[in-house]
XYZ file of C-alpha atoms in Angstrom:
301
model
C -2.613 71.907 203.363
C -3.769 74.451 200.754
C -3.495 73.314 197.152
C -3.280 76.865 195.834
C -1.229 79.610 197.449
C -3.273 82.583 196.368
C -4.162 85.998 197.700
C -7.812 86.626 198.517
C -9.895 86.262 195.339
C -11.651 89.525 196.179
C -8.290 91.294 195.925
C -7.622 89.748 192.499
C -11.094 90.782 191.362
C -10.467 94.342 192.511
C -7.040 94.378 190.886
C -8.537 93.311 187.533
C -11.110 96.121 187.677
C -8.508 98.777 188.511
C -6.088 97.542 185.837
C -8.826 97.374 183.198
C -10.156 100.818 184.058
C -6.756 102.287 184.913
C -8.513 104.224 187.648
C -9.172 103.583 191.322
C -12.219 105.831 191.206
C -14.053 104.213 188.285
C -13.142 100.725 189.533
C -14.636 101.617 192.900
C -17.867 102.710 191.171
C -17.997 99.475 189.186
C -17.435 97.329 192.299
C -19.758 99.422 194.486
C -16.894 100.098 196.921
C -15.325 103.255 198.271
C -12.097 104.437 196.690
C -10.282 103.981 199.999
C -11.479 100.352 200.208
C -10.137 99.689 196.707
C -6.814 101.306 197.583
C -6.507 99.174 200.731
C -7.165 95.959 198.764
C -4.544 96.843 196.139
C -2.029 97.772 198.838
C -2.680 94.494 200.663
C -2.246 92.555 197.404
C 1.066 94.298 196.666
C 2.263 93.519 200.199
C 1.291 89.870 199.766
C 3.231 89.651 196.495
C 6.133 91.786 197.621
C 5.917 93.673 194.333
C 4.393 96.989 193.290
C 1.637 96.475 190.711
C 1.018 100.109 189.801
C 3.086 103.246 189.436
C 1.235 106.169 190.965
C 1.509 109.248 188.811
C -0.099 112.638 189.270
C -3.794 111.948 188.619
C -2.920 108.731 186.772
C -1.662 105.212 187.307
C 0.131 102.698 185.098
C 0.906 99.015 185.442
C 4.366 97.829 186.341
C 5.876 94.857 184.499
C 4.722 92.622 187.360
C 1.272 94.189 187.181
C 0.974 93.396 183.468
C 1.984 89.778 184.108
C -0.597 89.410 186.850
C -3.313 91.100 184.770
C -2.789 88.622 181.909
C -3.052 85.664 184.280
C -6.050 87.004 186.210
C -7.915 87.914 182.997
C -7.398 84.424 181.541
C -8.558 82.825 184.757
C -11.669 84.986 185.151
C -12.598 84.543 181.490
C -12.387 80.766 181.788
C -14.394 80.752 185.012
C -17.025 83.036 183.441
C -17.374 80.803 180.377
C -17.720 77.724 182.561
C -20.385 79.387 184.711
C -22.336 80.479 181.610
C -22.177 76.952 180.227
C -23.406 75.442 183.496
C -26.249 77.942 183.722
C -27.294 77.295 180.123
C -27.291 73.555 180.697
C -29.645 73.969 183.656
C -32.077 76.205 181.766
C -34.844 75.037 179.472
C -34.010 75.579 175.793
C -35.719 78.748 174.583
C -36.625 79.813 171.063
C -38.306 82.967 169.790
C -40.853 82.599 166.985
C -41.862 85.750 165.110
C -45.101 86.008 163.161
C -47.656 88.646 162.242
C -50.165 89.630 164.897
C -52.962 87.875 163.016
C -50.983 84.676 162.406
C -49.932 84.572 166.048
C -53.442 85.209 167.362
C -55.569 83.143 164.992
C -53.308 80.324 163.794
C -50.431 79.826 166.204
C -51.977 80.367 169.645
C -54.779 77.786 169.261
C -52.146 75.150 168.412
C -49.486 75.918 171.020
C -50.861 73.380 173.479
C -50.073 70.628 170.974
C -46.531 71.950 170.607
C -46.130 71.964 174.395
C -47.263 68.339 174.521
C -44.798 67.370 171.805
C -41.814 69.425 173.055
C -42.457 70.026 176.778
C -38.824 70.908 177.427
C -38.843 73.947 175.092
C -39.581 77.423 176.425
C -41.352 79.097 173.488
C -41.520 82.890 173.128
C -43.896 84.321 170.516
C -42.977 87.678 168.996
C -46.196 88.989 167.428
C -45.289 91.839 165.100
C -46.326 93.255 161.749
C -42.874 94.740 161.265
C -40.097 93.109 159.265
C -38.026 90.612 161.258
C -34.331 90.079 160.468
C -33.380 86.503 161.347
C -29.785 87.167 160.361
C -29.524 89.830 163.075
C -31.015 87.602 165.745
C -34.422 89.299 165.991
C -35.893 85.801 166.321
C -34.848 82.171 165.909
C -37.756 81.259 163.635
C -40.185 83.435 161.672
C -43.276 83.065 159.517
C -42.383 84.809 156.251
C -44.470 85.860 153.261
C -43.093 85.899 149.744
C -41.591 83.648 147.084
C -39.323 81.659 149.407
C -36.053 83.240 148.305
C -34.309 84.739 151.328
C -30.517 84.775 151.520
C -29.018 82.948 154.475
C -32.388 81.564 155.575
C -33.668 78.003 155.343
C -37.364 78.125 154.403
C -40.137 75.560 154.158
C -43.474 76.327 152.544
C -46.478 76.218 154.847
C -49.354 77.105 152.508
C -50.382 79.396 149.688
C -52.481 82.525 149.802
C -56.237 82.421 149.119
C -58.272 85.569 149.712
C -62.070 85.948 149.616
C -64.803 88.198 151.089
C -66.238 87.419 154.531
C -69.034 88.898 156.616
C -71.349 87.871 159.413
C -74.451 85.779 158.650
C -76.544 88.655 159.977
C -74.947 91.134 157.603
C -75.673 88.880 154.628
C -79.298 88.484 155.701
C -79.572 92.268 155.785
C -77.964 92.531 152.335
C -79.309 89.623 150.252
C -78.530 91.572 147.066
C -74.818 90.765 147.536
C -74.460 87.823 145.164
C -71.696 88.720 142.688
C -68.317 90.478 142.910
C -69.763 93.720 141.497
C -72.345 93.857 144.298
C -69.510 94.360 146.783
C -69.119 97.953 145.590
C -72.415 98.822 147.274
C -71.354 97.477 150.679
C -69.460 98.874 153.667
C -65.937 97.555 153.137
C -63.538 96.926 155.998
C -59.955 97.788 155.026
C -56.654 96.751 156.570
C -54.240 99.676 156.616
C -50.475 99.237 156.859
C -50.388 95.500 156.234
C -48.358 95.527 153.028
C -45.151 93.975 154.359
C -47.013 91.094 156.000
C -50.005 90.514 153.740
C -48.472 91.207 150.389
C -50.312 93.536 148.041
C -53.813 92.061 148.286
C -56.496 94.554 149.246
C -60.027 95.321 148.041
C -58.718 97.118 144.970
C -56.722 94.048 143.930
C -59.514 91.575 144.690
C -62.074 93.572 142.693
C -59.692 94.015 139.758
C -58.996 90.267 139.664
C -62.765 89.730 139.448
C -62.998 92.114 136.493
C -64.912 94.704 138.514
C -64.337 98.359 137.664
C -65.602 101.420 139.469
C -65.317 102.727 143.003
C -67.111 101.710 146.211
C -70.374 103.588 146.644
C -70.187 103.779 150.436
C -67.540 104.957 152.840
C -65.536 102.115 154.260
C -63.914 101.567 157.631
C -60.117 101.483 157.873
C -58.328 99.604 160.654
C -54.624 98.988 161.242
C -55.037 95.578 162.889
C -56.348 92.470 161.138
C -57.936 91.049 164.316
C -59.913 94.314 164.505
C -60.954 93.880 160.861
C -62.327 90.416 161.567
C -63.988 91.581 164.784
C -65.721 94.260 162.744
C -66.877 91.652 160.233
C -68.188 89.358 162.991
C -70.056 92.289 164.544
C -71.822 92.982 161.239
C -70.051 96.258 160.544
C -69.242 95.391 156.948
C -67.445 93.037 154.566
C -63.793 92.132 155.039
C -61.232 90.187 153.073
C -60.462 86.820 154.604
C -57.192 84.928 154.337
C -58.034 81.245 154.126
C -55.532 79.977 156.691
C -57.302 82.167 159.253
C -60.907 82.427 158.115
C -61.548 78.875 156.819
C -61.956 77.763 160.435
C -64.278 80.692 161.168
C -66.451 79.768 158.200
C -66.570 76.164 159.393
C -67.990 77.231 162.775
C -70.413 79.739 161.283
C -68.800 82.798 162.874
C -68.338 84.221 159.384
C -69.739 83.454 155.972
C -68.415 83.925 152.442
C -71.063 85.996 150.585
C -69.321 85.748 147.197
C -67.387 82.532 146.709
C -64.772 83.909 144.339
C -61.352 83.495 146.022
C -58.185 84.714 144.405
C -54.835 82.981 144.739
C -51.518 84.772 144.510
C -48.131 83.461 143.446
C -46.710 84.060 146.945
C -46.918 81.760 149.929
C -46.288 81.625 153.656
C -43.047 80.020 154.796
C -41.446 79.076 158.060
C -37.862 80.278 158.079
C -34.800 79.925 160.294
C -31.272 81.249 159.934
C -28.803 78.608 158.778
C -26.766 78.868 161.978
C -29.835 78.002 164.094
C -30.922 74.900 162.202
C -28.713 72.618 164.291
C -30.443 73.700 167.519
C -32.674 70.766 168.601
C -35.368 73.157 169.863
C -35.503 74.981 166.506
C -35.500 71.702 164.569
C -38.314 70.416 166.766
C -40.445 73.492 166.156
C -39.910 73.328 162.393
C -40.910 69.668 162.328
C -43.981 70.352 164.461
C -45.290 73.279 162.385
C -44.832 71.375 159.141
C -46.869 68.488 160.597
C -49.578 70.958 161.650
C -49.813 72.339 158.129
C -49.951 68.845 156.662
C -53.039 67.896 158.720
């Protein structure tokens, strides 16, 4: 014995599309059916109910009172089923978070450590959004982002990762070829590698700022090389093409392995720092909380 005395669910689905669109033609396009097939299903449904659901006008249709009653019931039922299905699908999927960071941070700092995050949170599906453009956490561009500034962002929970130290770097071979480079002023007579377009990510530190903070006046004597990607800047430095500015959280490790060397040990420190941030509404997500805890532990090591 059937528990529910219902018409075919396909007919109810078709009815909902026609009533929502108020058109047999557009409903047929949405359902990938012919218009005649849609008309037959509606006619069969009306026969089953013993009630007309639509009034056919010239080039238009409108719901009858019975049609409006059925539409309300069918819409509530389909909405509830859809929400349940979405919930079941979400429960079966691995939790996913998107972490946004600059291209350089993603490549040099984050990627080498991701294996440790996977070991600590194996259930989390992590997506890295490497971009040098501004990310709006409030608009859902990402769940978590590495931010640069003073830590004051409205609607965002931030935790400080580390400060900003900047110093010159070059290859050991370049320094051997230019032993005269011993003081900040000597940098003016070198080929300088510049990062173009990095202001929103790297703050305002460039060669002009570094030299001014060292009390050096004057202009570089040689033409420099301008690049719009920090990984390219460091690749140029490693290849002996010139002298670059190194950010300590990236280049300290490269100095430790001998890939780069600091020819003039005169770092500058700014008042800004790097922060990990998440929108307040995402803090309760266990995957987000786990990532924040992990990255803070990494920075504490």
